[in-house]
XYZ file of C-alpha atoms in Angstrom:
511
model
C 126.429 94.617 142.297
C 123.233 95.369 140.604
C 123.568 99.378 141.026
C 120.425 100.024 138.746
C 118.575 98.842 142.014
C 118.899 102.805 142.711
C 120.613 104.869 146.087
C 117.519 105.518 148.156
C 116.709 101.784 150.076
C 115.323 100.087 152.941
C 117.809 97.352 154.693
C 115.786 94.813 157.370
C 116.707 95.875 160.536
C 117.364 93.344 163.260
C 118.044 90.710 164.327
C 117.289 89.778 160.374
C 120.427 90.628 158.815
C 120.103 92.303 155.302
C 121.171 90.922 152.377
C 123.024 92.308 149.559
C 124.169 90.221 146.780
C 125.704 90.793 142.569
C 127.528 89.560 140.110
C 130.494 89.782 139.489
C 134.198 88.123 137.541
C 133.804 84.049 138.647
C 136.618 83.520 140.877
C 137.255 87.689 142.408
C 136.382 88.642 145.691
C 133.806 91.150 146.250
C 135.073 93.675 149.178
C 130.842 95.006 150.743
C 131.957 97.626 153.632
C 128.733 99.644 154.816
C 129.664 102.885 156.631
C 128.047 106.293 158.144
C 126.825 109.315 157.171
C 131.158 109.888 158.832
C 132.602 108.170 156.151
C 133.271 104.870 159.211
C 133.280 102.356 157.716
C 130.830 100.105 160.389
C 131.874 96.725 158.760
C 133.435 95.099 156.187
C 132.452 91.643 154.693
C 134.150 89.636 151.938
C 132.629 86.960 148.904
C 133.663 84.871 146.674
C 132.017 84.903 143.323
C 130.646 81.434 142.529
C 128.524 79.870 140.111
C 128.079 79.510 136.762
C 125.301 82.343 137.559
C 129.146 84.719 138.837
C 126.781 85.819 141.835
C 128.813 86.675 145.237
C 125.793 87.093 148.319
C 127.132 88.723 151.318
C 124.838 88.549 154.920
C 125.047 91.825 156.862
C 125.256 91.511 160.190
C 122.298 92.275 161.402
C 121.652 96.792 161.932
C 119.477 98.619 164.217
C 117.439 100.532 162.431
C 118.564 103.509 161.440
C 120.762 106.225 158.741
C 121.787 107.153 156.179
C 124.531 104.714 154.665
C 126.484 104.163 152.110
C 127.173 100.816 150.627
C 130.604 99.853 148.291
C 130.718 96.710 146.419
C 134.560 96.557 145.233
C 136.790 93.670 142.468
C 139.433 94.789 141.827
C 139.654 98.467 140.227
C 135.583 97.907 140.068
C 132.955 99.586 142.412
C 129.695 100.777 142.333
C 128.606 102.536 145.180
C 124.759 103.439 146.757
C 124.270 105.843 149.327
C 121.196 107.137 151.570
C 120.016 103.660 152.824
C 118.972 103.321 156.245
C 117.617 100.021 157.760
C 114.155 99.388 158.701
C 111.354 96.386 157.882
C 110.493 95.548 154.074
C 107.758 94.282 152.659
C 106.744 93.146 149.650
C 103.372 93.837 147.976
C 101.970 91.254 145.374
C 98.948 90.590 143.182
C 96.552 91.787 140.221
C 95.136 94.603 139.343
C 94.150 95.450 142.856
C 97.470 95.460 143.577
C 99.315 97.925 140.943
C 96.470 100.217 140.982
C 98.337 103.411 141.798
C 98.005 106.676 144.119
C 96.345 108.269 141.381
C 93.330 106.264 140.435
C 91.889 105.833 144.131
C 89.554 108.217 146.802
C 90.962 111.083 147.803
C 93.804 110.998 145.225
C 95.334 114.544 145.629
C 95.609 114.713 149.082
C 97.000 111.999 148.824
C 99.718 112.296 146.411
C 100.547 115.703 148.496
C 101.245 114.113 151.979
C 102.941 112.039 150.399
C 106.181 114.922 151.291
C 106.142 113.853 154.761
C 107.238 110.576 154.798
C 110.376 110.281 153.245
C 111.802 107.141 154.953
C 109.379 105.100 153.561
C 111.218 104.725 150.258
C 109.407 102.413 147.395
C 110.756 100.260 144.712
C 109.020 98.899 141.157
C 109.209 95.844 138.960
C 108.532 96.082 135.455
C 106.122 93.052 133.914
C 107.227 90.727 133.471
C 107.081 86.754 132.243
C 109.825 83.847 131.845
C 108.935 80.183 130.936
C 112.618 80.116 133.509
C 113.761 81.104 136.676
C 115.289 83.758 136.339
C 118.299 85.405 138.361
C 117.492 88.338 138.322
C 114.802 91.151 137.435
C 115.106 92.377 134.105
C 113.524 95.474 134.425
C 112.553 98.083 137.212
C 109.763 100.146 136.269
C 110.944 102.510 139.289
C 114.537 102.254 140.987
C 114.200 102.768 145.001
C 112.636 106.136 145.636
C 111.910 108.908 148.587
C 108.141 109.603 147.656
C 106.994 111.823 145.164
C 103.489 112.213 143.922
C 103.756 112.078 140.664
C 106.593 111.309 140.183
C 106.276 108.402 141.505
C 102.557 107.340 143.049
C 101.127 108.903 141.037
C 102.408 107.570 137.381
C 100.020 106.808 135.465
C 96.634 104.102 136.521
C 97.443 99.421 137.045
C 101.976 101.089 136.255
C 103.619 102.348 139.672
C 103.124 103.238 143.186
C 100.630 100.944 144.313
C 98.135 102.459 146.238
C 97.764 99.989 149.069
C 101.559 99.183 149.937
C 101.777 102.417 149.975
C 99.241 103.260 152.415
C 99.912 99.796 154.424
C 103.593 100.951 154.926
C 103.331 104.506 155.110
C 100.602 103.138 158.118
C 103.205 101.159 159.278
C 105.694 103.986 159.508
C 103.773 105.764 161.657
C 102.148 102.834 164.276
C 106.115 102.485 163.899
C 108.903 104.721 163.630
C 111.141 102.367 161.736
C 112.291 103.196 157.765
C 109.324 101.659 156.074
C 111.056 99.657 152.130
C 107.972 99.222 150.128
C 108.638 96.444 146.827
C 105.537 96.691 143.692
C 105.594 92.875 142.072
C 101.872 93.777 141.126
C 100.499 93.195 137.401
C 96.633 93.528 136.344
C 94.612 89.824 135.634
C 97.061 87.861 136.245
C 95.207 84.218 138.418
C 97.636 82.787 141.436
C 98.983 79.983 139.151
C 100.855 82.196 137.138
C 102.634 83.700 140.694
C 103.266 80.412 141.595
C 106.392 78.029 141.098
C 105.890 74.126 139.895
C 106.849 73.514 143.226
C 102.674 74.430 144.145
C 101.393 73.149 140.636
C 101.978 70.218 141.333
C 101.078 70.069 144.707
C 97.663 70.876 143.855
C 97.227 68.659 141.160
C 97.130 71.176 138.166
C 98.878 71.535 135.387
C 102.739 72.961 134.897
C 102.217 74.144 131.193
C 98.992 75.813 129.756
C 100.385 75.738 126.624
C 100.732 79.072 124.888
C 98.950 81.848 126.101
C 97.163 83.179 123.040
C 96.507 87.472 122.891
C 94.106 88.285 125.827
C 91.786 91.374 126.284
C 90.714 92.549 129.404
C 87.529 92.535 130.078
C 87.136 94.702 133.497
C 82.371 95.275 133.982
C 83.058 97.527 130.467
C 86.382 99.187 131.478
C 89.108 98.316 129.283
C 92.959 98.640 129.498
C 94.014 96.399 127.027
C 96.294 98.836 124.275
C 93.943 97.421 121.804
C 90.743 99.828 122.094
C 89.414 97.772 118.924
C 89.308 94.133 121.314
C 87.304 96.209 124.660
C 84.188 94.943 123.410
C 85.451 91.477 121.573
C 85.156 87.783 123.642
C 88.456 86.356 125.519
C 90.240 85.061 122.663
C 91.202 81.847 125.730
C 88.179 81.291 127.398
C 89.317 77.129 127.192
C 91.811 78.060 130.691
C 88.228 79.193 132.262
C 86.544 77.105 134.946
C 83.203 79.375 134.496
C 81.186 79.540 132.096
C 80.785 83.415 131.432
C 81.414 85.369 127.862
C 83.626 87.451 130.296
C 86.848 86.427 131.234
C 88.268 89.285 132.723
C 91.810 88.846 131.731
C 94.747 91.288 130.944
C 98.436 89.509 132.319
C 99.636 86.210 131.385
C 97.640 83.103 132.793
C 100.894 80.547 131.686
C 101.673 78.894 134.798
C 104.727 80.239 136.743
C 106.277 82.537 134.334
C 105.740 85.645 136.982
C 107.207 83.772 139.885
C 110.373 83.702 138.020
C 110.371 86.244 135.793
C 110.047 89.047 138.871
C 109.182 87.153 142.765
C 112.380 84.293 141.856
C 114.808 87.084 141.311
C 113.893 88.979 144.695
C 114.404 85.280 147.281
C 117.530 86.962 148.757
C 115.621 89.782 149.850
C 115.239 89.586 153.482
C 111.695 90.962 153.984
C 109.636 91.566 157.741
C 107.062 90.928 155.695
C 104.283 90.181 152.484
C 100.676 92.013 151.531
C 99.186 90.331 149.133
C 96.170 90.891 146.771
C 94.361 89.119 144.501
C 92.379 86.261 143.548
C 89.506 88.049 141.127
C 90.982 86.494 137.542
C 90.125 83.300 139.904
C 87.347 83.468 140.563
C 87.317 82.723 136.262
C 90.211 79.778 136.264
C 90.636 76.941 139.058
C 88.638 78.799 141.481
C 87.974 75.913 143.618
C 91.116 74.406 143.743
C 92.198 77.594 144.847
C 91.616 76.108 148.236
C 95.152 74.570 147.837
C 96.635 77.322 145.652
C 96.673 79.564 147.687
C 97.951 77.925 151.289
C 100.306 76.035 149.289
C 101.936 79.839 146.671
C 102.591 81.166 150.574
C 104.630 78.258 152.099
C 106.242 78.266 149.190
C 106.944 81.509 149.133
C 108.088 81.545 153.247
C 110.843 78.716 152.490
C 111.866 80.305 149.398
C 112.815 83.412 150.835
C 114.681 81.831 154.183
C 116.304 79.495 151.665
C 117.393 82.060 149.696
C 118.056 84.748 152.202
C 120.260 81.842 153.821
C 118.103 82.195 156.650
C 117.366 85.814 157.068
C 113.857 86.513 156.577
C 111.724 84.477 159.041
C 110.528 80.822 158.387
C 106.922 82.060 158.841
C 106.735 85.594 157.307
C 103.879 87.054 158.096
C 101.689 86.934 155.346
C 99.044 89.470 154.506
C 96.193 89.886 152.143
C 93.189 90.985 151.072
C 89.666 89.133 151.288
C 88.283 90.091 147.505
C 85.678 93.021 147.436
C 83.053 92.880 145.037
C 81.996 92.647 141.420
C 78.549 93.205 139.562
C 75.787 93.622 141.716
C 72.747 91.839 141.799
C 75.013 88.639 139.997
C 73.252 85.491 140.734
C 76.797 83.232 140.377
C 78.756 82.687 144.035
C 82.547 82.267 142.877
C 83.167 85.376 144.514
C 82.113 84.379 147.491
C 83.876 81.111 147.115
C 87.150 82.666 146.259
C 86.504 84.195 148.933
C 86.172 80.968 151.345
C 88.379 79.601 149.725
C 91.683 82.046 150.302
C 91.048 81.135 154.075
C 91.455 77.176 153.153
C 87.626 76.483 153.419
C 88.068 77.911 157.804
C 86.162 81.318 157.276
C 89.091 83.242 159.776
C 92.705 83.593 159.433
C 95.306 83.033 160.931
C 94.115 79.218 160.925
C 96.065 75.508 160.788
C 96.637 75.809 157.508
C 97.476 79.066 156.974
C 99.994 80.204 159.702
C 100.973 84.061 160.912
C 98.076 85.599 157.995
C 95.862 88.559 158.812
C 92.942 89.237 156.343
C 91.738 92.410 155.264
C 87.791 92.149 154.679
C 86.793 94.657 151.738
C 83.091 93.319 150.385
C 81.122 96.280 152.244
C 83.896 99.006 150.256
C 82.421 98.151 146.310
C 82.515 101.223 144.152
C 79.973 99.861 141.661
C 80.910 103.793 140.170
C 84.303 103.239 139.990
C 86.042 104.590 137.139
C 88.210 101.627 136.803
C 85.332 99.027 136.142
C 83.346 97.899 139.962
C 86.159 95.339 140.179
C 88.741 98.218 141.392
C 87.538 100.402 144.583
C 88.622 103.489 144.307
C 88.390 102.718 148.787
C 92.228 101.526 149.201
C 92.103 103.695 153.285
C 89.780 101.130 153.971
C 91.720 98.443 152.543
C 95.021 99.568 153.498
C 93.797 100.239 156.939
C 92.674 96.336 157.665
C 95.794 95.151 157.032
C 98.191 97.678 159.091
C 95.525 96.385 162.323
C 96.573 92.858 160.794
C 100.059 93.283 160.707
C 100.368 95.080 163.881
C 98.769 91.525 165.902
C 99.830 89.222 163.487
C 103.899 90.648 161.957
C 104.410 92.783 165.091
C 102.898 90.742 167.673
C 100.801 93.842 169.418
C 97.965 91.402 171.496
C 96.187 94.621 172.389
C 94.798 95.030 168.586
C 91.456 93.682 167.694
C 92.413 93.209 163.598
C 89.587 90.651 162.262
C 86.175 91.084 162.793
C 82.807 89.112 164.977
C 82.618 85.921 164.251
C 80.541 82.335 164.792
C 81.332 80.206 167.400
C 78.883 78.195 167.355
C 75.393 77.775 165.778
C 71.949 76.144 168.382
C 68.678 75.069 166.281
C 65.770 75.436 168.369
C 63.461 72.800 166.286
C 59.981 73.256 168.130
C 60.174 77.256 167.546
C 61.336 77.160 164.486
C 64.361 79.655 165.608
C 68.640 79.667 165.035
C 70.302 80.906 167.396
C 73.903 81.700 166.446
C 76.524 82.477 168.600
C 79.198 85.431 167.788
C 83.312 86.246 169.128
C 82.682 89.786 169.532
C 79.938 92.034 170.667
C 77.706 93.573 167.695
C 77.072 95.949 166.172
C 74.120 95.463 164.606
C 73.185 97.336 160.600
C 68.962 96.655 161.003
C 68.452 97.818 157.483
C 70.228 96.781 155.691
C 69.340 93.995 153.530
C 69.374 90.077 154.848
C 72.444 88.109 154.469
C 71.986 84.171 156.073
C 70.797 81.779 154.450
C 70.198 78.241 155.531
C 70.162 74.822 153.851
C 67.291 73.579 152.904
C 66.799 69.753 152.171
C 66.956 66.594 152.652
C 70.535 65.991 151.606
C 73.890 68.002 151.841
C 73.383 68.324 147.462
C 72.195 69.796 146.459
C 71.172 72.352 148.798
C 68.493 74.601 148.724
C 69.545 77.792 150.510
C 66.668 80.542 151.718
C 67.037 83.498 153.341
C 66.516 83.849 156.746
C 65.334 86.161 159.076
C 67.510 87.191 161.586
C 64.972 88.360 164.821
C 66.458 89.116 167.102
C 70.274 91.101 168.269
C 71.740 90.385 171.891
C 75.706 91.569 172.757
C 76.238 88.741 171.053
C 74.008 86.361 169.385
C 72.067 86.773 166.428
C 68.030 84.437 166.362
C 67.382 83.781 163.307
C 63.913 82.522 161.662
C 63.218 79.044 159.444
C 59.805 79.472 158.651
C 60.460 79.119 154.987
C 62.758 75.895 156.212
C 60.312 72.631 156.269
C 62.427 69.650 156.683
C 66.169 69.941 157.837
C 68.574 72.289 157.975
C 72.395 71.458 156.912
C 73.622 74.352 156.667
C 73.800 78.125 157.521
C 75.773 80.658 155.561
C 76.614 84.360 155.988
C 77.487 87.363 152.383
C 77.121 84.842 150.524
C 76.664 86.911 147.287
C 79.114 88.111 144.185
C 78.457 92.232 146.140
C 76.425 90.813 149.650
C 77.358 94.697 151.229
C 76.658 98.240 150.674
C 79.161 101.024 151.091
C 80.420 99.837 155.203
C 76.928 98.649 155.354
C 77.311 95.338 155.812
C 74.202 93.244 158.444
C 77.416 92.736 161.370
C 81.166 94.379 162.175
C 81.732 94.864 165.523
C 82.841 97.726 167.823
C 86.547 98.876 166.041
C 84.181 99.203 162.591
C 84.983 95.905 161.461
C 83.078 93.910 159.474
C 82.115 89.766 160.310
C 83.903 87.684 157.168
C 81.827 86.074 155.188
C 81.052 82.180 155.875
C 79.816 78.450 154.882
């Protein structure tokens, strides 16, 4: 029984049953007992150790939220005892460096760290970075066993280590909203593309190679901030540019790029867990690698993870496991490169808004207005993770917990009507609009006699109604074939995009 996972854990509450598992002697019977604070046995379950991996697995009866409980696994005269266990909701947080940024690194870090003591029922766990070319049954290393949150010891343990600020702030907010214990599992590694987090099934479904060859040395060049262990390498060009679909000489890489190696080592060992939801912050690496395949790889990863966790947990993790994600923020101000814009669009499976038909039971935190040009960790790592977590919380409440009164996404266009004689385009939105008039124009129209290549020209806003935006097409003398909004690497100033709703949520970009 994996005792190094530690006391203080949170197991998934009802209506699901939490799954516990471990290793033992082949053929032996393992008895698992759950006891209350008084020592009274609440349930007892037995399982046999099977298979070449010599594992056993038990599904506990569904439990109400609360605790503390003790869990003991016995095999003959041997036993392992885990204490101070609570039942609540368990969320998995995964992705690359913006998910790995610790509470120490965010805005108002000292206040956030000081507040941690008020949340003893939000428990945290962090897997250590690891890679494998085969699917593993257990984690090789753990950075942080299940723990009660403390400031310096486990929430602010250095940079890009543990514990994830986005994960912590989301979990803390969920606890405040639900009043239920929350278990947070961080599984993140900076600079990693989605292919590394994907099983071979995902790669096959999207027509990607399952092996990109052996990895060479990799270098971190995040907008001038280097996190490589060898600082002398910080100003050299990356050595694995052959993997990049971009012509940029500064491909931001840090973690492993090889397909499936993180799925094998960091996700596959956790598949027996019963989860309530997933939070994902990844995509920057794929603005430089297989960018235009992300509209396949991301929906495919979501579907694959859902099926794998559902199967691995003996059906206890729901088939449509709620999956929230952060849309990419910003990188290089003034850059003409549209790879970030394309990646944001592909994060929604090219439909602009989630949940949608290709991505059911998902929710998205728009972050393009949270750029941080002066971040000491590079502009690609903005420090405002509080707004990110708040927007994820709204989506989680609406999608994962069914709160129909929560507005969790910004206004989105429902139709566009062209007035050819007046040279105007009237765009109708799904919600009432708050318009920031002084913000730079963000609308563009495709003016061309053919769809490709498109000639994109700015479209000036001439009027804004309750739910409508009227654009002038004075520079468009041929056909109007397309409309796009906020299609840039750095489209907005801080909390100042042109369009928001009354809840302060920005209108997402669209094409």
